[in-house]
């Protein structure tokens, strides 16, 4: 079996960010789940759970009916990648499956706690400072 990467981004998290970017790109039009799933190559049944989490987190609005679909609940400039990650995955980092801040060490390993906290802060520094609007602008400039 291969090595597990030091930083792991789950399919659920990747799909959620991709879905939010697609909804951002479609603004102000509503996006239907089936169209979003097809365009982003995400299994529809999996996407529906993700969209529900994003709606519950206050990142998306859903509109029912034939002309319904999903739209951003806030401006794309106000939604960070970190907001999306937390909405579908919870904590940004964990140590042995527990919140990073709760990791405790003794003896020679005591300072390791500070390393994991610094790793978490570095990840937060990236995902909490990149908005959907910035990523959408970046992708438009590259095309």
PDB file of C-alpha atoms in Angstrom:
ATOM      1  CA  UNK A   1       0.000   0.000   0.000  1.00  0.00           C
ATOM      2  CA  UNK A   2       1.261   3.503  -0.872  1.00  0.00           C
ATOM      3  CA  UNK A   3       2.006   6.334   1.469  1.00  0.00           C
ATOM      4  CA  UNK A   4      -0.763   8.575   2.733  1.00  0.00           C
ATOM      5  CA  UNK A   5      -0.077  12.220   1.802  1.00  0.00           C
ATOM      6  CA  UNK A   6       0.740  14.631   4.609  1.00  0.00           C
ATOM      7  CA  UNK A   7      -2.116  16.922   3.583  1.00  0.00           C
ATOM      8  CA  UNK A   8      -5.205  15.200   2.263  1.00  0.00           C
ATOM      9  CA  UNK A   9      -8.088  16.898   0.439  1.00  0.00           C
ATOM     10  CA  UNK A  10     -11.098  14.588   0.294  1.00  0.00           C
ATOM     11  CA  UNK A  11     -13.204  14.123  -2.825  1.00  0.00           C
ATOM     12  CA  UNK A  12     -16.107  15.664  -0.890  1.00  0.00           C
ATOM     13  CA  UNK A  13     -14.098  18.822  -0.197  1.00  0.00           C
ATOM     14  CA  UNK A  14     -12.797  19.051  -3.765  1.00  0.00           C
ATOM     15  CA  UNK A  15     -16.300  18.563  -5.175  1.00  0.00           C
ATOM     16  CA  UNK A  16     -17.731  21.198  -2.827  1.00  0.00           C
ATOM     17  CA  UNK A  17     -15.231  23.857  -3.860  1.00  0.00           C
ATOM     18  CA  UNK A  18     -15.701  23.001  -7.547  1.00  0.00           C
ATOM     19  CA  UNK A  19     -19.482  23.189  -7.156  1.00  0.00           C
ATOM     20  CA  UNK A  20     -19.274  26.569  -5.435  1.00  0.00           C
ATOM     21  CA  UNK A  21     -17.002  27.899  -8.191  1.00  0.00           C
ATOM     22  CA  UNK A  22     -19.462  26.699 -10.838  1.00  0.00           C
ATOM     23  CA  UNK A  23     -22.345  28.412  -9.029  1.00  0.00           C
ATOM     24  CA  UNK A  24     -20.192  31.553  -8.783  1.00  0.00           C
ATOM     25  CA  UNK A  25     -19.446  31.463 -12.512  1.00  0.00           C
ATOM     26  CA  UNK A  26     -23.157  31.109 -13.341  1.00  0.00           C
ATOM     27  CA  UNK A  27     -24.222  34.064 -11.186  1.00  0.00           C
ATOM     28  CA  UNK A  28     -26.867  35.489 -11.347  1.00  0.00           C
ATOM     29  CA  UNK A  29     -28.459  32.439 -13.009  1.00  0.00           C
ATOM     30  CA  UNK A  30     -29.621  29.527 -10.868  1.00  0.00           C
ATOM     31  CA  UNK A  31     -27.748  26.261 -11.278  1.00  0.00           C
ATOM     32  CA  UNK A  32     -29.555  22.919 -11.231  1.00  0.00           C
ATOM     33  CA  UNK A  33     -27.905  20.063  -9.344  1.00  0.00           C
ATOM     34  CA  UNK A  34     -28.051  17.701 -12.328  1.00  0.00           C
ATOM     35  CA  UNK A  35     -26.412  20.241 -14.636  1.00  0.00           C
ATOM     36  CA  UNK A  36     -23.776  21.006 -12.050  1.00  0.00           C
ATOM     37  CA  UNK A  37     -23.031  17.317 -11.542  1.00  0.00           C
ATOM     38  CA  UNK A  38     -22.655  16.741 -15.283  1.00  0.00           C
ATOM     39  CA  UNK A  39     -20.536  19.853 -15.881  1.00  0.00           C
ATOM     40  CA  UNK A  40     -18.162  19.103 -12.998  1.00  0.00           C
ATOM     41  CA  UNK A  41     -18.181  15.293 -13.385  1.00  0.00           C
ATOM     42  CA  UNK A  42     -19.488  14.746  -9.858  1.00  0.00           C
ATOM     43  CA  UNK A  43     -21.849  11.865  -9.044  1.00  0.00           C
ATOM     44  CA  UNK A  44     -25.292  13.468  -8.598  1.00  0.00           C
ATOM     45  CA  UNK A  45     -26.229  11.510  -5.471  1.00  0.00           C
ATOM     46  CA  UNK A  46     -22.952  12.543  -3.818  1.00  0.00           C
ATOM     47  CA  UNK A  47     -23.370  16.163  -4.946  1.00  0.00           C
ATOM     48  CA  UNK A  48     -26.871  16.412  -3.482  1.00  0.00           C
ATOM     49  CA  UNK A  49     -25.515  15.738   0.016  1.00  0.00           C
ATOM     50  CA  UNK A  50     -22.772  18.304  -0.508  1.00  0.00           C
ATOM     51  CA  UNK A  51     -25.272  20.924  -1.705  1.00  0.00           C
ATOM     52  CA  UNK A  52     -27.396  20.259   1.379  1.00  0.00           C
ATOM     53  CA  UNK A  53     -24.383  20.855   3.643  1.00  0.00           C
ATOM     54  CA  UNK A  54     -23.518  24.055   1.763  1.00  0.00           C
ATOM     55  CA  UNK A  55     -27.111  25.265   2.109  1.00  0.00           C
ATOM     56  CA  UNK A  56     -27.193  24.436   5.835  1.00  0.00           C
ATOM     57  CA  UNK A  57     -23.941  26.365   6.288  1.00  0.00           C
ATOM     58  CA  UNK A  58     -25.537  29.440   4.731  1.00  0.00           C
ATOM     59  CA  UNK A  59     -23.359  29.416   1.618  1.00  0.00           C
ATOM     60  CA  UNK A  60     -26.083  28.509  -0.891  1.00  0.00           C
ATOM     61  CA  UNK A  61     -29.768  29.268  -1.357  1.00  0.00           C
ATOM     62  CA  UNK A  62     -31.966  26.688  -2.999  1.00  0.00           C
ATOM     63  CA  UNK A  63     -35.001  27.604  -5.070  1.00  0.00           C
ATOM     64  CA  UNK A  64     -37.663  24.984  -5.734  1.00  0.00           C
ATOM     65  CA  UNK A  65     -39.680  24.373  -8.821  1.00  0.00           C
ATOM     66  CA  UNK A  66     -39.152  23.881 -12.523  1.00  0.00           C
ATOM     67  CA  UNK A  67     -37.093  27.056 -12.759  1.00  0.00           C
ATOM     68  CA  UNK A  68     -35.329  26.364  -9.452  1.00  0.00           C
ATOM     69  CA  UNK A  69     -31.746  25.632  -8.633  1.00  0.00           C
ATOM     70  CA  UNK A  70     -28.928  26.905  -6.461  1.00  0.00           C
ATOM     71  CA  UNK A  71     -27.415  30.357  -6.025  1.00  0.00           C
ATOM     72  CA  UNK A  72     -24.842  31.874  -3.690  1.00  0.00           C
ATOM     73  CA  UNK A  73     -26.301  33.000  -0.368  1.00  0.00           C
ATOM     74  CA  UNK A  74     -23.658  35.733  -0.060  1.00  0.00           C
ATOM     75  CA  UNK A  75     -21.457  37.607  -2.478  1.00  0.00           C
ATOM     76  CA  UNK A  76     -18.570  35.550  -3.886  1.00  0.00           C
ATOM     77  CA  UNK A  77     -16.176  38.126  -2.383  1.00  0.00           C
ATOM     78  CA  UNK A  78     -17.459  37.139   1.074  1.00  0.00           C
ATOM     79  CA  UNK A  79     -17.101  33.353   0.753  1.00  0.00           C
ATOM     80  CA  UNK A  80     -13.676  31.836   1.303  1.00  0.00           C
ATOM     81  CA  UNK A  81     -12.396  28.406   0.375  1.00  0.00           C
ATOM     82  CA  UNK A  82     -12.104  27.835   4.126  1.00  0.00           C
ATOM     83  CA  UNK A  83     -15.839  28.491   4.542  1.00  0.00           C
ATOM     84  CA  UNK A  84     -16.590  25.804   1.961  1.00  0.00           C
ATOM     85  CA  UNK A  85     -14.107  23.313   3.411  1.00  0.00           C
ATOM     86  CA  UNK A  86     -15.525  23.708   6.915  1.00  0.00           C
ATOM     87  CA  UNK A  87     -19.114  23.407   5.638  1.00  0.00           C
ATOM     88  CA  UNK A  88     -18.519  19.931   4.220  1.00  0.00           C
ATOM     89  CA  UNK A  89     -15.572  18.593   6.178  1.00  0.00           C
ATOM     90  CA  UNK A  90     -15.489  20.231   9.572  1.00  0.00           C
ATOM     91  CA  UNK A  91     -12.001  20.938  10.891  1.00  0.00           C
ATOM     92  CA  UNK A  92      -9.245  21.933   8.484  1.00  0.00           C
ATOM     93  CA  UNK A  93      -6.695  19.753  10.247  1.00  0.00           C
ATOM     94  CA  UNK A  94      -6.764  16.930  12.753  1.00  0.00           C
ATOM     95  CA  UNK A  95      -4.167  14.915  14.622  1.00  0.00           C
ATOM     96  CA  UNK A  96      -5.042  11.242  14.832  1.00  0.00           C
ATOM     97  CA  UNK A  97      -8.639  12.146  13.959  1.00  0.00           C
ATOM     98  CA  UNK A  98      -9.063  14.694  16.750  1.00  0.00           C
ATOM     99  CA  UNK A  99      -8.986  18.518  16.631  1.00  0.00           C
ATOM    100  CA  UNK A 100      -5.407  19.735  16.321  1.00  0.00           C
ATOM    101  CA  UNK A 101      -5.620  21.910  19.440  1.00  0.00           C
ATOM    102  CA  UNK A 102      -6.389  18.869  21.607  1.00  0.00           C
ATOM    103  CA  UNK A 103      -3.211  16.963  20.686  1.00  0.00           C
ATOM    104  CA  UNK A 104      -1.031  16.494  23.748  1.00  0.00           C
ATOM    105  CA  UNK A 105       2.524  15.253  23.984  1.00  0.00           C
ATOM    106  CA  UNK A 106       4.931  14.510  26.793  1.00  0.00           C
ATOM    107  CA  UNK A 107       8.669  14.441  27.274  1.00  0.00           C
ATOM    108  CA  UNK A 108      10.811  14.827  24.171  1.00  0.00           C
ATOM    109  CA  UNK A 109       7.741  15.304  21.941  1.00  0.00           C
ATOM    110  CA  UNK A 110       6.165  18.183  23.939  1.00  0.00           C
ATOM    111  CA  UNK A 111       7.016  20.830  21.315  1.00  0.00           C
ATOM    112  CA  UNK A 112       5.292  18.827  18.561  1.00  0.00           C
ATOM    113  CA  UNK A 113       1.941  20.346  19.547  1.00  0.00           C
ATOM    114  CA  UNK A 114       3.232  23.750  18.433  1.00  0.00           C
ATOM    115  CA  UNK A 115       4.248  22.327  15.055  1.00  0.00           C
ATOM    116  CA  UNK A 116       0.754  20.968  14.369  1.00  0.00           C
ATOM    117  CA  UNK A 117      -0.811  24.266  15.445  1.00  0.00           C
ATOM    118  CA  UNK A 118       1.537  26.093  13.038  1.00  0.00           C
ATOM    119  CA  UNK A 119       0.566  23.708  10.219  1.00  0.00           C
ATOM    120  CA  UNK A 120      -3.101  24.425  10.899  1.00  0.00           C
ATOM    121  CA  UNK A 121      -2.435  28.185  10.950  1.00  0.00           C
ATOM    122  CA  UNK A 122      -0.577  27.968   7.633  1.00  0.00           C
ATOM    123  CA  UNK A 123      -3.464  26.110   5.995  1.00  0.00           C
ATOM    124  CA  UNK A 124      -5.938  28.621   7.430  1.00  0.00           C
ATOM    125  CA  UNK A 125      -3.736  31.398   6.057  1.00  0.00           C
ATOM    126  CA  UNK A 126      -4.292  30.050   2.560  1.00  0.00           C
ATOM    127  CA  UNK A 127      -7.908  28.878   2.557  1.00  0.00           C
ATOM    128  CA  UNK A 128      -9.300  31.712   4.678  1.00  0.00           C
ATOM    129  CA  UNK A 129      -7.786  34.373   2.431  1.00  0.00           C
ATOM    130  CA  UNK A 130      -8.849  33.045  -0.981  1.00  0.00           C
ATOM    131  CA  UNK A 131     -12.396  33.920  -1.957  1.00  0.00           C
ATOM    132  CA  UNK A 132     -14.597  32.380  -4.613  1.00  0.00           C
ATOM    133  CA  UNK A 133     -14.491  35.723  -6.423  1.00  0.00           C
ATOM    134  CA  UNK A 134     -10.674  35.650  -6.557  1.00  0.00           C
ATOM    135  CA  UNK A 135     -10.600  32.082  -7.836  1.00  0.00           C
ATOM    136  CA  UNK A 136     -13.263  32.850 -10.436  1.00  0.00           C
ATOM    137  CA  UNK A 137     -11.333  35.892 -11.629  1.00  0.00           C
ATOM    138  CA  UNK A 138      -8.138  33.827 -11.791  1.00  0.00           C
ATOM    139  CA  UNK A 139      -9.776  31.126 -13.918  1.00  0.00           C
ATOM    140  CA  UNK A 140     -11.295  33.707 -16.272  1.00  0.00           C
ATOM    141  CA  UNK A 141      -7.882  35.364 -16.779  1.00  0.00           C
ATOM    142  CA  UNK A 142      -6.259  31.972 -17.575  1.00  0.00           C
ATOM    143  CA  UNK A 143      -8.833  31.058 -20.247  1.00  0.00           C
TER     144      UNK A 143
END
